[in-house]
Amino acid sequence: MLANLSLYLTVLAPTGLLAYTPQTAGDLVVVRAERLILTPGNELAPGVVLIEDGRIVGVGGDLATPEGARELSGKVACAGFIDPWSSLGLDPQSVRDNATNPAVRTADAVDPWHAPHLRLEALRGGVTSARVQAGISAPLGGIGVLLGLSEADSPILLEDACVSATLGVSRPRKVDIFDRISEVDRLVGLIEKGRAYRESQVEYNHEIEEWEKNVAEKEKELEEDFKKAKKKREKDLEKAEEKGSEFKEKRYREDKKPKRPKFDVVSEILARVAHGELTLVVEVHRSAELRRLLTNTADFDRLRLVIVGATEALDHVDALAERRIPTIVWPAPIGDVRRDEYSEHDLSLAGELERAGVLVLLGGGGGPHARELRMLAALAVSQGLDRDGALAAITTRPARAFDVAGRVGALKSGMDADVLVFDGDPLDTTSKLLYCLSKGEVVVE
Amino acid sequence: MNSNMKTQRGIQRSRNTFFFAALIALGATLSAQTDGKIVVEAGRIITLAGEDIENGVIVIDNGRITAIGPAGEIEKPWDAPVVGGPAFTAFPGFIEAHTSSGMDRPNENFEVAPFLDIRDSIDPVSYYFEDCLRWGITTINVQQGAGCVIGARGMVVRPVGMTVEEMMVRPKYGLKISAIPKRGKSRSTQMQSLRYAFDDLRRYLEGLVEKERDERGQARREALFQGRDVEGEKNKGRAMGGTAWKVDGLEIIPRGAIDEKHEPLLDLVEGRYMIFFHCGSPIDVPHAIEIAETNGFLERTVLVLDEDCWKAADAIAKAGVPVILDGGLVDQRRDPLTGEERETFVPEVFEEKGITYAISSENWNDRSLWYQAALATGLGLSRDKALAAVTRTPAEILGLSDDVGTLEVGKFGNVCLFTGDPLSVTTWVDKVVIEGRPVYDRADDVRNRHLLEGVTPQGTAPPVADEGDEHDGDHEEEHQDEDEDHHEDKDEEHGEEHQDEEKEG
């Protein structure tokens, strides 16, 4: 993979878009900002971030610059953005594939050679990682990946971040209400099947343990009694010979071995979903499907649901807020909205959901253009979303929803050094991105 | 329209007759010269194993070269027929490293079909094999195309023979795997199927072992209970070999009990097959290497690459696998940002990275190996390297170095006699000797003469276009069979007429 980056750098270098400064291991970088946003709402003014070997090693109000460190300074610094709804960096055929199943690995669709300029554009927009998905509009997509957008040798932060599904999404034709409802039932049915599959496995494990114990005991017993049994058999044989009758072996019986549940590759994955080991991301827009989904999944107490799209989610804010279901909204300007299920789409959706107590995330709509994420967040702020909420919606919340909060989404010691330095507020679209650091490497300046 | 149809059919038939005439001619030369001695003389011998030999002689006995050198130093057996002469340049036959030509319908239906064999699909009377002789190709690795996940077993053949058995050089040679999405699949689902095939193999084998162990355990307990002596263990198999994952206890399963769908895959994991792994895009390369590595056949893997796979050259070099170029020699791409066209001469990249590569004719009829080698030379590859990429290197990659690739004592007597330098546009293949048998002579190549000189061979003339108005359209449709028969008679008549005319002329 090392070759990949150098390849796309050689492609891009002549364009002057990227001034690449390779940072060898052990390199020190210090970021100084007048305002340092550690997490949205938790700021230092001024603040310093110390970076070594691609990781944040110190955050403080006033830290001295170690010798030999490169110093970067600007007005505001914050963590790199995460696009929780994207297909950037993937082989386009796998993204469009509607015949995927939950066991398909998006990791297999990650194509560093495909359109590297889109990844660079995303970095220039401050997006340093994204949740990407093969079969993004398929009824059942594959296992989603949390992808770093610049890392040369290991672009994948988390290989199994989630499983995705869509309900009532036009592909490409409209879906009628009965089909949509049956799609919900099918999905819930699969989760149910996954849960039952895991239960049958657990049950089998118990049964087989017991069976093996019994058999071992029995075998020991039989071995002890073998001499006796042999003598008896010889006697019986003689007797039978004397009488001239046929000799019959004694009939042996033992407990039947419990049967292993049949392996099913899809249920393997859905068992993990039903038990909350994998997040289930469902793109759903209309009120009817969303209601049915929320109602029918209510008794899966370990299921971790994420709602994507959520055009008519305002009808169900109570359930969404109460179950703390992360809801990814795409505050897309008109013109980007192509599909029927977006007809009720309103730019104020994110703000209204947030005010109703729903955990709002902002995403790029599933396309490869993650570069717009900051603009979309600003748009949502202009339509009523709280500023800190908007920043959290593209940093800490997606990190938590997809199990990478220990690595990205905030400025904290020990985390990956994905740092953005602006000459103004990050959500002011006119402020310039001075530096973008990914794993401690300055990838944009 | 009526007469048109007839003409077409007539031509079709005469083509067939003509074709069979040509084949019979080939067959006759074959059977006349089997396993005997033969001497090939040439003004120049390009051995590809050291210096060229001026005015040289090659002695072939029993299919293999027994002596090669300048005319004065080599003793020619008195009873051997002599082929060639001072006007010719002798050259080792070209080796087609990988092709999907020459097959009647290859499998494109089953995703995972290692139990199929190309042997059942090769069509000995395919025009392709006939053309191979004209192109000087003497060894061909026929493998299924990329429309599969795991495809059929391939075969190395020589382009002569009326049956697949006659053509066979190495049966069951290699297996085709494709990282390119089969129709209806995407890269991610293709990879899923590929991984699943090996997971499934492992589960299958584990299942077999478990079942056998259970049965043995129960039999033992039954014997103990009944007071019988425990019977000795039967069904001896062999422990699982290979360098990758293993299934414990496979030695209790006789190999014959493994079904034909899984057996070839087990052979694969145990490293007993050569793999031709098709890659259509650079991302397929790390995928292929990963699959090969985790399943223990990386050392036996050959990557078959499309032109833009050069971008993954570092990964290929690191894995140390040889490649066969199956796409163009030049990769043309437009830069998405600048719009600039960039051209990359693919062999040069592999040359720089020290990767072993063979050039194939990419399944094109107009890009045979001499064309490819000449083109590569024109694009900057040295002549030696370009020639090696279509002879010696494919022989190495295919593990056939002991038999083909150069003209040396001990190797197959596969010799092409060119009328001049093999890479010149004004030369052609005049004679071909395969394993000591003269199998092609341009003077006897009726179809070639037919095409180039317009000479119609005897008995193969197409019927005169207009056969008159004996049948109208309705009649023909109603009595199609009758009409067919009738037509055939007429063809024969016509052929005879033509012969007569020629004799008179």
XYZ file of C-alpha atoms in Angstrom, chain A residues 153-374:
222
model
C -0.008 1.737 4.670
C -3.188 1.074 6.571
C -6.141 3.129 5.459
C -8.656 1.042 7.374
C -9.282 2.182 10.945
C -11.932 -0.417 11.629
C -12.720 -3.275 9.291
C -16.113 -4.173 10.731
C -17.718 -0.904 11.727
C -21.311 -1.779 10.902
C -23.777 -3.606 8.692
C -26.015 -1.545 6.469
C -29.531 -1.890 5.146
C -31.990 0.348 3.322
C -35.750 0.499 3.616
C -38.004 2.000 0.979
C -35.171 3.505 -1.014
C -35.872 3.911 -4.720
C -33.438 1.880 -6.731
C -34.152 3.340 -9.156
C -37.940 3.120 -9.242
C -40.393 4.081 -6.545
C -41.372 1.401 -4.078
C -44.987 1.123 -3.019
C -46.087 1.129 0.592
C -46.697 -2.617 0.876
C -43.274 -3.428 -0.507
C -41.742 -0.936 1.871
C -43.477 -2.424 4.867
C -42.486 -5.937 3.840
C -38.888 -4.737 3.526
C -39.029 -3.752 7.198
C -40.447 -7.126 8.137
C -37.768 -8.904 6.140
C -35.005 -6.975 7.875
C -36.435 -7.546 11.342
C -36.931 -11.200 10.419
C -33.257 -11.489 9.555
C -32.201 -9.975 12.855
C -34.524 -12.365 14.624
C -32.974 -15.226 12.682
C -29.522 -14.017 13.629
C -30.488 -13.956 17.271
C -31.967 -17.451 17.081
C -28.828 -18.647 15.267
C -26.608 -17.441 18.079
C -28.911 -19.024 20.635
C -28.818 -22.343 18.844
C -25.024 -22.155 18.771
C -24.850 -21.480 22.473
C -27.290 -24.291 23.127
C -25.290 -26.636 20.948
C -22.100 -25.773 22.786
C -23.745 -26.695 26.085
C -25.216 -29.896 24.724
C -22.025 -31.038 23.077
C -20.065 -30.401 26.236
C -22.455 -32.514 28.207
C -22.570 -35.227 25.570
C -18.796 -35.427 25.392
C -18.607 -35.698 29.159
C -21.159 -38.499 29.196
C -19.486 -40.359 26.397
C -16.098 -40.119 28.057
C -17.536 -41.502 31.286
C -19.294 -44.278 29.466
C -16.158 -45.182 27.576
C -14.215 -45.434 30.800
C -16.869 -47.671 32.251
C -16.908 -49.891 29.193
C -13.148 -50.245 29.280
C -13.285 -51.336 32.886
C -15.993 -53.889 32.144
C -14.361 -55.107 28.964
C -12.812 -58.292 30.385
C -16.116 -59.299 31.890
C -17.949 -58.548 28.684
C -15.415 -60.552 26.695
C -15.788 -63.606 28.926
C -19.533 -63.402 28.756
C -19.433 -63.176 24.999
C -17.225 -66.261 24.749
C -19.602 -68.149 27.007
C -22.592 -67.078 24.981
C -20.826 -68.102 21.804
C -20.155 -71.579 23.166
C -23.712 -71.895 24.329
C -25.059 -70.907 20.970
C -22.777 -73.428 19.286
C -23.920 -76.226 21.564
C -27.536 -75.421 20.918
C -26.871 -74.923 17.252
C -28.693 -71.596 17.348
C -27.500 -68.338 15.882
C -25.372 -66.072 18.035
C -26.570 -62.536 18.359
C -24.398 -59.618 19.461
C -25.819 -57.521 22.255
C -27.398 -54.353 20.989
C -25.410 -51.242 21.925
C -27.097 -47.934 22.530
C -25.853 -44.504 23.370
C -27.145 -40.959 23.309
C -27.150 -39.447 19.881
C -24.593 -36.739 19.352
C -26.250 -33.313 19.279
C -26.370 -31.864 15.813
C -24.318 -28.800 15.043
C -26.465 -25.923 13.745
C -26.037 -25.532 10.006
C -23.477 -22.885 9.128
C -25.014 -19.820 7.537
C -22.758 -17.009 6.511
C -25.462 -14.312 6.667
C -26.784 -15.419 10.050
C -23.230 -15.396 11.414
C -23.150 -11.660 10.748
C -26.709 -10.949 11.831
C -26.090 -12.769 15.088
C -23.410 -10.186 15.783
C -25.869 -7.445 14.844
C -28.627 -8.816 17.069
C -26.172 -8.937 19.973
C -24.936 -5.398 19.477
C -21.420 -6.407 18.401
C -21.976 -4.672 15.086
C -23.948 -1.496 14.551
C -26.877 -1.769 12.163
C -27.135 1.264 9.908
C -30.511 1.596 8.244
C -31.261 4.161 5.585
C -34.923 4.985 5.973
C -36.781 8.144 5.043
C -40.507 7.801 5.296
C -42.523 7.860 8.447
C -44.310 4.545 7.880
C -41.194 2.381 7.584
C -39.423 4.212 10.366
C -42.355 3.669 12.705
C -42.523 -0.024 11.942
C -38.769 -0.405 12.271
C -38.701 1.332 15.656
C -41.678 -0.633 16.944
C -40.529 -4.030 15.730
C -36.960 -3.667 16.959
C -37.966 -2.381 20.397
C -37.514 -5.749 22.082
C -34.007 -6.337 20.706
C -32.422 -4.757 23.722
C -28.843 -5.222 22.551
C -29.355 -4.078 18.959
C -27.439 -0.906 18.118
C -29.367 0.972 15.500
C -28.230 3.969 13.464
C -30.774 5.730 11.249
C -29.616 7.315 8.003
C -31.570 9.789 5.881
C -34.430 10.217 8.341
C -36.360 12.661 6.142
C -39.600 12.213 8.081
C -37.999 11.404 11.420
C -39.708 14.309 13.155
C -42.749 12.045 13.603
C -40.711 9.717 15.780
C -38.410 11.945 17.787
C -39.582 10.477 21.082
C -38.490 6.958 20.273
C -35.285 8.135 18.617
C -34.379 10.335 21.567
C -35.343 7.815 24.208
C -33.362 4.975 22.631
C -30.452 7.342 21.885
C -30.414 6.199 18.263
C -27.785 8.132 16.302
C -29.492 9.691 13.294
C -27.438 10.693 10.269
C -28.898 13.621 8.371
C -27.747 14.914 5.014
C -28.496 18.639 4.961
C -28.310 18.706 1.195
C -29.101 21.826 -0.771
C -31.885 21.473 -3.304
C -30.581 20.088 -6.539
C -28.706 17.370 -4.772
C -31.978 15.782 -3.828
C -32.936 13.378 -6.529
C -35.001 10.692 -4.983
C -38.666 10.590 -4.223
C -38.173 9.742 -0.568
C -36.444 13.082 -0.084
C -39.477 15.084 -1.170
C -40.220 16.219 2.388
C -36.601 17.073 2.927
C -35.969 20.268 4.869
C -32.667 21.929 5.729
C -33.902 22.614 9.250
C -34.307 18.870 9.956
C -30.992 18.505 11.777
C -31.708 21.448 14.059
C -35.217 20.347 14.873
C -34.141 16.776 15.640
C -31.364 18.072 17.883
C -33.758 20.292 19.791
C -36.092 17.343 20.277
C -33.239 15.492 21.945
C -32.189 13.214 19.087
C -28.494 12.421 18.674
C -27.822 14.022 15.286
C -24.923 13.155 12.981
C -24.265 14.883 9.673
C -23.214 12.920 6.600
C -22.417 13.450 2.959
C -25.313 11.433 1.565
C -23.397 8.338 0.589
C -21.569 9.744 -2.392
C -17.824 10.039 -2.890
C -17.794 13.808 -2.288
C -16.922 14.057 1.369
C -15.283 17.434 0.723
C -18.660 19.154 1.223
C -19.129 18.005 4.789
C -18.008 21.263 6.421
